[in-house]
Amino acid sequence: MTLICFSHLRWNFVFQRPQHLLSRFAKNHAVYFIEEPIFGAALPELRLRWEEPGVYVAVPHLPGGRSEQDVWNMLKSLVDDLIADKKLKDLLLWYYTPMALPFSRHLGATATVYDCMDELSLFKNPHPLLTTLEAELFERADVVFTGGHSLYEHKRFMHPNVHAMPSSIDFRHFSAARKKPAEPEDQKSAGPVRLGFAGVIDERFDIELVEQVAGLKPDWNLIMIGPVVKISEDALPRRPNIHYLGMKNYKDLPAYMAHWTIGILPFARNDSTRFISPTKTPEYLAAGLPVISTSIADVVRPYGEQGLVSIADEAGAFIRAGEKILQTLPNAEWRARVDAFLSQTSWDGTQAQMAKLVQDAIAKKSSQREDSEDDAAAAGGEWQIPAVAVTSHPAYV
């Protein structure tokens, strides 16, 4: 099969769930990763590039100033041309955003997958049609995956074939931090006690908590790695002991983490964090770092409940957790429990489970089609694929 992925995230953004999974699917399938459009081109164009380890990234470049319906029409033409030019067959349609449906719902698919990694409707400024299109995607999907257990509980009644696939770990990659590789130059100026964060800094980030911890513990250094998205950089706290290092390449993250004292997940407790399953939790642990997180549901269970991660929501509690860690962790007993837990999960294993569930869904779909044909033949009539009514939506993301 050819896997065509429709994503709201760009391939060269933070290396996370889509990149982990699709890189592994690319070992056995041709994978095309279709990003959201970039506007300003004279004529519609789909620019294709090859990304290791085997993914074609397709970026639509479109004229600006067009209606959403016109944008949809242009995207539909570009996707159709891609499929025709490359002679793509046996399509596995893989969605990270329902907002791709208006220009892809016409495509015939061997199977349709919705990998629901976040509750996008709770993020800042969601499109008014997002929930309507997601309901349609649930109707079309053969199998649905969720990015964590709390999101699974929220979505499991919306489809008969939903599976929780929480954040996994590339243990070999992040455990390289334990060997203490050379420290990157732009981090060397920070003091010896370092609380590090690596991820997207957006509306999910608890700015006030970071400000308070830095103010109350001026001898602690807070290292912030990652892009600032959908919030103003002017809103970020500025203190001598807060270091914003910007976005880093995924391959370089272990070298930074190797010289941290504690990994932190200072997420705000709001709608946008209600169902998140941070990939950084197992990554910090694999790097050998003790972790402090706010009470995110998918961190509290299982990491907090098993004593692998400290949970603290207020600055005072956060500092007390940090002081306790400085006195007691990491130790051999804690690290052994961490490694035993992490040995049960991997992106390789998660991708293999997902691939098996997709194949099962295809087999079931084929069996149901054969049964329908047999029933039609027994009734003496011609079997026909029933028409499906699809609502046309006059807006784009």
Tab-separated table of N, CA and C in Angstrom, residues 51-121:
chain	number	residue	atom	x	y	z
A	51	GLU	N	12.729	12.946	2.412
A	51	GLU	CA	13.281	13.076	3.756
A	51	GLU	C	13.654	11.686	4.263
A	52	GLU	N	14.841	11.579	4.829
A	52	GLU	CA	15.244	10.323	5.465
A	52	GLU	C	14.328	10.051	6.658
A	53	PRO	N	13.987	8.788	6.898
A	53	PRO	CA	14.459	7.594	6.200
A	53	PRO	C	13.442	7.038	5.212
A	54	GLY	N	12.957	7.843	4.282
A	54	GLY	CA	12.113	7.304	3.235
A	54	GLY	C	10.739	7.911	3.109
A	55	VAL	N	10.572	9.150	3.537
A	55	VAL	CA	9.271	9.814	3.475
A	55	VAL	C	9.324	10.934	2.446
A	56	TYR	N	8.309	10.967	1.567
A	56	TYR	CA	8.157	12.085	0.645
A	56	TYR	C	7.287	13.143	1.325
A	57	VAL	N	7.827	14.338	1.466
A	57	VAL	CA	7.084	15.442	2.067
A	57	VAL	C	6.563	16.332	0.953
A	58	ALA	N	5.243	16.517	0.922
A	58	ALA	CA	4.592	17.292	-0.130
A	58	ALA	C	4.050	18.583	0.476
A	59	VAL	N	4.527	19.719	-0.012
A	59	VAL	CA	4.131	21.016	0.522
A	59	VAL	C	3.366	21.795	-0.552
A	60	PRO	N	2.060	22.034	-0.360
A	60	PRO	CA	1.304	22.829	-1.327
A	60	PRO	C	1.670	24.308	-1.215
A	61	HIS	N	1.978	24.917	-2.335
A	61	HIS	CA	2.197	26.356	-2.420
A	61	HIS	C	1.071	26.935	-3.267
A	62	LEU	N	0.287	27.838	-2.665
A	62	LEU	CA	-0.929	28.326	-3.301
A	62	LEU	C	-0.935	29.850	-3.382
A	63	PRO	N	-1.689	30.397	-4.352
A	63	PRO	CA	-1.888	31.850	-4.382
A	63	PRO	C	-2.654	32.303	-3.145
A	64	GLY	N	-2.358	33.483	-2.660
A	64	GLY	CA	-3.076	34.022	-1.513
A	64	GLY	C	-4.353	34.741	-1.931
A	65	GLY	N	-5.138	35.121	-0.931
A	65	GLY	CA	-6.326	35.915	-1.189
A	65	GLY	C	-7.484	35.155	-1.817
A	66	ARG	N	-7.505	33.848	-1.738
A	66	ARG	CA	-8.591	33.051	-2.310
A	66	ARG	C	-9.568	32.621	-1.217
A	67	SER	N	-10.785	32.285	-1.640
A	67	SER	CA	-11.773	31.779	-0.695
A	67	SER	C	-11.356	30.395	-0.215
A	68	GLU	N	-11.932	29.963	0.885
A	68	GLU	CA	-11.609	28.639	1.398
A	68	GLU	C	-12.036	27.544	0.419
A	69	GLN	N	-13.163	27.746	-0.239
A	69	GLN	CA	-13.597	26.766	-1.217
A	69	GLN	C	-12.595	26.665	-2.365
A	70	ASP	N	-12.075	27.813	-2.802
A	70	ASP	CA	-11.055	27.803	-3.849
A	70	ASP	C	-9.787	27.078	-3.369
A	71	VAL	N	-9.425	27.303	-2.113
A	71	VAL	CA	-8.251	26.629	-1.553
A	71	VAL	C	-8.465	25.122	-1.561
A	72	TRP	N	-9.641	24.692	-1.127
A	72	TRP	CA	-9.950	23.263	-1.150
A	72	TRP	C	-9.847	22.686	-2.559
A	73	ASN	N	-10.397	23.419	-3.512
A	73	ASN	CA	-10.385	22.940	-4.903
A	73	ASN	C	-8.962	22.806	-5.422
A	74	MET	N	-8.114	23.788	-5.098
A	74	MET	CA	-6.726	23.717	-5.537
A	74	MET	C	-6.003	22.540	-4.885
A	75	LEU	N	-6.245	22.339	-3.595
A	75	LEU	CA	-5.603	21.218	-2.905
A	75	LEU	C	-6.078	19.880	-3.462
A	76	LYS	N	-7.354	19.789	-3.750
A	76	LYS	CA	-7.888	18.551	-4.335
A	76	LYS	C	-7.202	18.247	-5.660
A	77	SER	N	-7.028	19.253	-6.497
A	77	SER	CA	-6.364	19.051	-7.785
A	77	SER	C	-4.915	18.632	-7.607
A	78	LEU	N	-4.226	19.244	-6.665
A	78	LEU	CA	-2.818	18.910	-6.446
A	78	LEU	C	-2.661	17.473	-5.932
A	79	VAL	N	-3.540	17.062	-5.023
A	79	VAL	CA	-3.468	15.694	-4.512
A	79	VAL	C	-3.802	14.694	-5.618
A	80	ASP	N	-4.837	15.001	-6.412
A	80	ASP	CA	-5.195	14.108	-7.523
A	80	ASP	C	-4.049	13.979	-8.521
A	81	ASP	N	-3.390	15.099	-8.808
A	81	ASP	CA	-2.267	15.073	-9.756
A	81	ASP	C	-1.109	14.243	-9.207
A	82	LEU	N	-0.858	14.362	-7.907
A	82	LEU	CA	0.209	13.578	-7.284
A	82	LEU	C	-0.070	12.084	-7.438
A	83	ILE	N	-1.292	11.682	-7.143
A	83	ILE	CA	-1.650	10.266	-7.221
A	83	ILE	C	-1.551	9.767	-8.663
A	84	ALA	N	-1.995	10.600	-9.611
A	84	ALA	CA	-1.941	10.194	-11.021
A	84	ALA	C	-0.504	10.147	-11.530
A	85	ASP	N	0.288	11.177	-11.207
A	85	ASP	CA	1.660	11.252	-11.714
A	85	ASP	C	2.528	10.118	-11.173
A	86	LYS	N	2.346	9.789	-9.910
A	86	LYS	CA	3.165	8.748	-9.273
A	86	LYS	C	2.540	7.360	-9.392
A	87	LYS	N	1.343	7.320	-10.023
A	87	LYS	CA	0.630	6.040	-10.200
A	87	LYS	C	0.449	5.318	-8.872
A	88	LEU	N	-0.016	6.056	-7.888
A	88	LEU	CA	-0.188	5.507	-6.548
A	88	LEU	C	-1.467	4.674	-6.482
A	89	LYS	N	-1.367	3.491	-5.887
A	89	LYS	CA	-2.506	2.582	-5.777
A	89	LYS	C	-2.598	2.046	-4.350
A	90	ASP	N	-3.713	1.381	-4.070
A	90	ASP	CA	-3.929	0.758	-2.755
A	90	ASP	C	-3.631	1.762	-1.644
A	91	LEU	N	-4.406	2.814	-1.603
A	91	LEU	CA	-4.114	3.933	-0.712
A	91	LEU	C	-4.536	3.643	0.726
A	92	LEU	N	-3.625	3.898	1.649
A	92	LEU	CA	-3.927	3.935	3.068
A	92	LEU	C	-3.922	5.409	3.462
A	93	LEU	N	-5.098	5.954	3.720
A	93	LEU	CA	-5.216	7.372	4.075
A	93	LEU	C	-5.070	7.515	5.588
A	94	TRP	N	-4.119	8.341	6.003
A	94	TRP	CA	-3.762	8.482	7.416
A	94	TRP	C	-3.950	9.954	7.801
A	95	TYR	N	-4.871	10.231	8.699
A	95	TYR	CA	-5.229	11.608	9.045
A	95	TYR	C	-4.738	11.984	10.442
A	96	TYR	N	-4.087	13.147	10.528
A	96	TYR	CA	-3.838	13.797	11.811
A	96	TYR	C	-4.764	14.977	12.017
A	97	THR	N	-5.411	15.424	10.964
A	97	THR	CA	-6.354	16.517	11.069
A	97	THR	C	-7.589	16.241	10.235
A	98	PRO	N	-8.784	16.424	10.792
A	98	PRO	CA	-10.004	16.283	10.002
A	98	PRO	C	-10.155	17.376	8.959
A	99	MET	N	-9.397	18.455	9.090
A	99	MET	CA	-9.543	19.582	8.174
A	99	MET	C	-9.053	19.258	6.763
A	100	ALA	N	-8.472	18.099	6.570
A	100	ALA	CA	-8.066	17.678	5.220
A	100	ALA	C	-9.199	16.997	4.461
A	101	LEU	N	-10.285	16.690	5.123
A	101	LEU	CA	-11.374	15.977	4.456
A	101	LEU	C	-11.960	16.708	3.248
A	102	PRO	N	-12.147	18.028	3.305
A	102	PRO	CA	-12.779	18.701	2.168
A	102	PRO	C	-12.057	18.509	0.837
A	103	PHE	N	-10.763	18.192	0.850
A	103	PHE	CA	-10.064	17.980	-0.418
A	103	PHE	C	-9.565	16.540	-0.585
A	104	SER	N	-10.001	15.646	0.321
A	104	SER	CA	-9.536	14.256	0.206
A	104	SER	C	-10.651	13.225	0.364
A	105	ARG	N	-11.841	13.663	0.715
A	105	ARG	CA	-12.913	12.702	0.995
A	105	ARG	C	-13.336	11.899	-0.234
A	106	HIS	N	-12.977	12.393	-1.423
A	106	HIS	CA	-13.365	11.703	-2.661
A	106	HIS	C	-12.442	10.539	-2.992
A	107	LEU	N	-11.303	10.447	-2.296
A	107	LEU	CA	-10.307	9.441	-2.648
A	107	LEU	C	-10.774	8.043	-2.242
A	108	GLY	N	-10.587	7.094	-3.133
A	108	GLY	CA	-10.838	5.707	-2.780
A	108	GLY	C	-9.692	5.185	-1.936
A	109	ALA	N	-10.006	4.460	-0.869
A	109	ALA	CA	-8.955	4.012	0.048
A	109	ALA	C	-9.132	2.550	0.391
A	110	THR	N	-8.019	1.834	0.440
A	110	THR	CA	-8.036	0.483	0.977
A	110	THR	C	-8.410	0.521	2.448
A	111	ALA	N	-7.911	1.533	3.142
A	111	ALA	CA	-8.266	1.739	4.553
A	111	ALA	C	-8.052	3.204	4.906
A	112	THR	N	-8.796	3.671	5.895
A	112	THR	CA	-8.664	5.037	6.400
A	112	THR	C	-8.380	4.978	7.889
A	113	VAL	N	-7.335	5.700	8.312
A	113	VAL	CA	-6.896	5.718	9.709
A	113	VAL	C	-6.983	7.139	10.228
A	114	TYR	N	-7.520	7.300	11.430
A	114	TYR	CA	-7.475	8.578	12.127
A	114	TYR	C	-6.595	8.409	13.352
A	115	ASP	N	-5.394	8.975	13.304
A	115	ASP	CA	-4.494	8.945	14.449
A	115	ASP	C	-4.710	10.241	15.224
A	116	CYS	N	-5.589	10.176	16.177
A	116	CYS	CA	-6.020	11.356	16.939
A	116	CYS	C	-5.034	11.593	18.076
A	117	MET	N	-4.004	12.358	17.799
A	117	MET	CA	-2.947	12.539	18.784
A	117	MET	C	-3.277	13.623	19.807
A	118	ASP	N	-4.207	14.531	19.492
A	118	ASP	CA	-4.595	15.613	20.395
A	118	ASP	C	-6.075	15.905	20.216
A	119	GLU	N	-6.654	16.558	21.217
A	119	GLU	CA	-8.010	17.081	21.069
A	119	GLU	C	-7.878	18.493	20.494
A	120	LEU	N	-7.848	18.579	19.168
A	120	LEU	CA	-7.557	19.846	18.494
A	120	LEU	C	-8.613	20.905	18.768
A	121	SER	N	-9.827	20.488	19.068
A	121	SER	CA	-10.896	21.463	19.314
A	121	SER	C	-10.653	22.282	20.573
